[in-house]
Amino acid sequence: MAFLIGDPCVDIKDRTCTSVCPVDCIYEGDRKLYINPAECIDCGACEPVCPVEAIYIEDDVPDELRWAVADNESFFTGVLPGRREPLGETPGGSKATGRIGVDTPYVAALPAAGEVP
Amino acid sequence: MSALTPDTPMKRVAVVGAGPAGLYAAEELVRQDRHRIHVDVLDRLPAPYGLVRYGVAPDHPRIKSITGSLRRILDHPRVRFLGAVALGADVTRQDLLDHYDAVVYAAGAAADRRLEVPGEDLPGSCSATAFVSWYSGHPDAPAPLPLDTERVAVVGAGNVALDLARVLTRPVADLERTDMPEPVLDALRASAVREVVVLARRGPWHARFTPKELRELVGLDGVDLVVDPRQLVPLEGLEPDRTAQTNLRILTEAAQRAPTGAPRRVELRFCARPLRLLGTDRVTGLEIERTTERPGATITGAGERETLTVGAVVRAVGYRGAPLDTVPFDPARGVVPNDKGRVLDADGALCPGEYVTGWLKRGPSGVVGTNKLDSAETVALLLDDLDERRPRRHPDLAGVLDRRGVRPIGLEGWSRIDTAERELGATRGRERTKIADWPTLLRLGKGPHPAREEPEELPWPS
């Protein structure tokens, strides 16, 4: 079980969550942030600080955000566009990797706010 | 902002308290390039990590694993750990001001809030702090309660109250894998406790515990969770926040389940406040009163009273800060008065060079990670102020300590304790078993006497 970030984060990326995460397991894509479920320790620091309430613990994800469970995981286990290998677990966490700068194909294809899909 | 050059004078900062708030402050102080800073992190205990070691429940190993990233902060070449050095007893506030360019107080909230009801000091009544410290192997915490009673009341509606209910009821076999000291496990094995009643003054929509902790309690094997569904009807005119809505959903599901006849049970009772603890030479009961609440108003007693037959009462109604030497302190709020982390005196004037972070700054709220942001705020101001202060040459505090016969436990000493605990744990197939007594901690931490050439053979802790 881990926390995950849903689409309210898309094109917002407030990043307060990354500044409270004690294990630096929140990574920055291009349009959205992602929590590495293999590194998240379920401490819950991120959830209340998110100004757009994008963060949920896996158990409490509303139905319309179910997609984000697999999508967040695939950010780390899948091969992201322009990369040869999955990100996997990174020693030193997101502090060491810095901005990743790409998104999962699903998130990359989401319409921008106000745009009609 | 100027980049560091080899000529940049070294500045010294003391951080008092090696818990998350103090260590995150240390990290902020060494990971910036405006000033070259050496940080001494003092702690009155031989071990670092504060409440991660002595507060996070032993059966929450994932949260405990934060020690891995906290250790990396202590490993930084410009961070020095000075364990077993107490502010007040071994060094004074003035010593720190004389030896450092700035001091950050991060000593947390070592005391607790009281119920303020008669009978609170009877044997069989204790604070959650005392109980949590005991099962966490804190060297200052003897067993606070005899567990020879079938029913225990826990007063409070936060995660600590749920931690207590869980530790008191879950099968001891589940706790065998944790780092609890052996005498604690022995006491829990011998415990007569069959039921824990958790009392909350307000309704479930105001409970402070998190859905994660609640769900863990609901799902516990060998424990029935009991809650009266009539207590779960939200207050009219009140819009519960997201956490409260989730809690209510979990509680409603739990209330609909039939008891399984599990050997132990936890009852959650909302809208009930303690009036007095009964008993002459120890706790035999707790008189409670139902409360009513209106949105935006304080709770009031509803007049309806009841006596719970309990042999022990643990109050889990909040931690509070304790005064540090002569550092300004606000007894009403239990914090060091401050402006975003800059310490203020009783008249509200700035105390130059003194800062505060963590629970001692904002009060006991938030989780481990909350302190990262809090310490970043404090340290940003400290760095601004350092720009204005003339560099001073300070003698090393270690010299003062040495003259006073105080031998701090450094990182090497802590590593010896750490290794001994892992080895002790390995003898029983655990990752770690905590060492909870001062003499062994000090012997391991201070290590072989420097005058001896051969490393001393350290006996197993008893």
Coordinates of C-alpha atoms in Angstrom, one line a residue, chain B residues 89-276:
Chain B
A89 CA 22.7 19.5 33.2
D90 CA 25.9 19.2 31.0
V91 CA 25.8 22.5 29.1
T92 CA 23.9 25.7 29.6
R93 CA 22.1 27.9 27.2
Q94 CA 24.9 30.5 27.7
D95 CA 27.6 27.9 26.8
L96 CA 25.8 27.3 23.5
L97 CA 25.6 31.0 22.8
D98 CA 29.3 31.4 23.7
H99 CA 30.4 28.6 21.4
Y100 CA 28.2 28.9 18.3
D101 CA 27.1 31.5 15.8
A102 CA 23.5 30.2 16.2
V103 CA 21.6 27.6 18.2
V104 CA 18.5 25.7 17.0
Y105 CA 16.3 24.2 19.7
A106 CA 14.6 21.0 18.4
A107 CA 14.0 19.2 21.6
G108 CA 10.4 18.2 20.8
A109 CA 7.6 17.8 23.3
A110 CA 8.8 15.5 26.1
A111 CA 5.9 16.2 28.4
D112 CA 2.2 15.5 28.0
R113 CA -1.1 17.2 28.5
R114 CA -3.1 16.2 31.6
L115 CA -6.8 15.4 31.9
E116 CA -7.1 17.7 34.9
V117 CA -9.6 15.5 36.7
P118 CA -9.4 14.0 40.2
G119 CA -7.6 10.7 40.7
E120 CA -5.2 11.3 37.8
D121 CA -2.2 10.6 39.9
L122 CA -3.4 7.2 41.2
P123 CA -1.3 4.2 40.5
G124 CA -2.8 2.6 37.4
S125 CA -3.0 6.0 35.6
C126 CA -0.3 7.2 33.3
S127 CA 0.4 9.3 30.2
A128 CA 0.7 7.9 26.7
T129 CA 4.1 9.4 26.7
A130 CA 5.2 7.1 29.6
F131 CA 3.6 4.1 28.1
V132 CA 4.9 4.6 24.6
S133 CA 8.4 5.4 26.0
W134 CA 8.3 2.1 27.9
Y135 CA 7.4 -0.1 25.0
S136 CA 9.8 1.8 22.8
G137 CA 12.7 1.0 25.2
H138 CA 13.4 4.5 26.3
P139 CA 16.0 4.3 29.1
D140 CA 14.1 6.7 31.3
A141 CA 10.9 4.8 31.1
P142 CA 10.1 2.0 33.6
A143 CA 6.9 0.0 33.2
P144 CA 4.2 2.6 33.9
L145 CA 1.3 0.3 34.5
P146 CA 0.8 -3.2 35.9
L147 CA -1.0 -5.1 33.1
D148 CA -2.9 -7.2 35.6
T149 CA -6.3 -5.9 34.7
E150 CA -8.8 -7.1 32.1
R151 CA -10.0 -3.7 31.0
V152 CA -8.1 -0.5 30.3
A153 CA -9.4 2.9 29.3
V154 CA -7.4 5.1 26.8
V155 CA -8.5 8.7 26.7
G156 CA -7.9 10.4 23.4
A157 CA -8.8 10.3 19.7
G158 CA -5.5 10.6 17.9
N159 CA -3.1 8.0 16.4
V160 CA -1.3 7.6 19.7
A161 CA -4.6 6.4 21.3
L162 CA -5.0 3.9 18.5
D163 CA -1.3 2.8 18.8
L164 CA -1.9 2.1 22.5
A165 CA -5.2 0.2 21.8
R166 CA -3.4 -1.9 19.2
V167 CA -0.3 -2.7 21.2
L168 CA -2.4 -3.6 24.3
T169 CA -4.6 -6.0 22.3
R170 CA -2.9 -7.5 19.3
P171 CA -1.5 -11.0 19.7
V172 CA 2.0 -10.8 21.2
A173 CA 3.2 -13.1 18.4
D174 CA 2.8 -10.2 16.1
L175 CA 5.0 -8.0 18.2
E176 CA 7.7 -10.6 18.6
R177 CA 9.2 -9.5 15.3
T178 CA 9.5 -5.9 16.4
D179 CA 12.4 -4.1 18.2
M180 CA 10.6 -4.1 21.6
P181 CA 13.0 -4.9 24.5
E182 CA 12.5 -8.4 25.9
P183 CA 11.2 -7.3 29.3
V184 CA 8.4 -5.4 27.4
L185 CA 7.5 -8.4 25.4
D186 CA 7.5 -10.5 28.6
A187 CA 5.1 -8.0 30.2
L188 CA 2.8 -8.1 27.2
R189 CA 2.9 -11.9 27.1
A190 CA 1.8 -11.9 30.8
S191 CA -0.8 -9.2 30.3
A192 CA -4.4 -9.8 31.5
V193 CA -5.8 -7.1 29.3
R194 CA -8.8 -8.3 27.3
E195 CA -10.5 -5.0 26.4
V196 CA -9.5 -1.5 25.7
V197 CA -12.1 1.3 25.7
V198 CA -10.9 4.3 23.7
L199 CA -12.8 7.5 24.8
A200 CA -13.1 10.5 22.7
R201 CA -14.6 13.8 24.0
R202 CA -15.9 14.7 20.6
G203 CA -17.6 12.9 17.8
P204 CA -15.9 10.7 15.2
W205 CA -16.1 13.6 12.7
H206 CA -13.5 15.4 14.9
A207 CA -11.3 12.4 15.6
R208 CA -7.6 13.2 14.9
F209 CA -6.6 9.7 14.0
T210 CA -5.8 8.9 10.3
P211 CA -7.7 6.4 8.2
K212 CA -4.6 4.3 7.8
E213 CA -4.3 3.8 11.6
L214 CA -8.0 3.2 12.0
R215 CA -8.1 0.7 9.2
E216 CA -5.2 -1.2 10.7
L217 CA -7.0 -1.5 14.0
V218 CA -10.2 -2.6 12.3
G219 CA -8.3 -5.3 10.4
L220 CA -6.4 -6.7 13.4
D221 CA -6.5 -10.5 13.8
G222 CA -7.6 -11.6 17.2
V223 CA -9.3 -8.3 18.0
D224 CA -13.0 -7.3 17.6
L225 CA -13.5 -3.5 17.1
V226 CA -16.7 -2.4 18.6
V227 CA -18.4 0.9 17.8
D228 CA -22.0 2.0 18.3
P229 CA -23.5 2.9 14.9
R230 CA -25.7 5.5 16.5
Q231 CA -22.5 7.5 17.3
L232 CA -21.6 7.7 13.7
V233 CA -24.4 10.0 12.5
P234 CA -22.7 13.3 11.5
L235 CA -23.5 16.4 13.4
E236 CA -26.1 18.5 11.7
G237 CA -24.7 21.6 10.0
L238 CA -21.2 20.2 10.0
E239 CA -19.3 19.3 6.8
P240 CA -16.7 16.7 7.7
D241 CA -13.4 17.1 5.9
R242 CA -12.0 14.3 3.6
T243 CA -10.1 12.5 6.4
A244 CA -13.2 12.6 8.7
Q245 CA -15.4 11.3 5.8
T246 CA -13.0 8.4 5.3
N247 CA -12.9 7.7 9.0
L248 CA -16.7 7.7 9.2
R249 CA -16.9 5.3 6.3
I250 CA -14.4 2.9 7.9
L251 CA -16.2 3.1 11.2
T252 CA -19.6 2.6 9.7
E253 CA -18.4 -0.6 8.0
A254 CA -16.8 -1.8 11.2
A255 CA -20.0 -1.0 13.2
Q256 CA -22.0 -3.3 10.8
R257 CA -19.8 -6.3 11.4
A258 CA -20.9 -8.8 13.9
P259 CA -18.3 -9.5 16.6
T260 CA -16.3 -12.6 15.8
G261 CA -15.8 -13.7 19.4
A262 CA -12.1 -12.8 19.1
P263 CA -10.2 -13.1 22.4
R264 CA -9.7 -9.3 22.8
R265 CA -11.8 -6.3 21.9
V266 CA -11.4 -2.6 21.4
E267 CA -14.4 -0.3 21.9
L268 CA -14.4 3.2 20.4
R269 CA -16.6 5.5 22.4
F270 CA -17.2 9.0 21.1
C271 CA -18.8 12.0 22.8
A272 CA -17.7 10.9 26.3
R273 CA -15.4 12.7 28.7
P274 CA -13.7 11.6 31.9
L275 CA -14.9 13.1 35.1
R276 CA -12.7 11.4 37.7

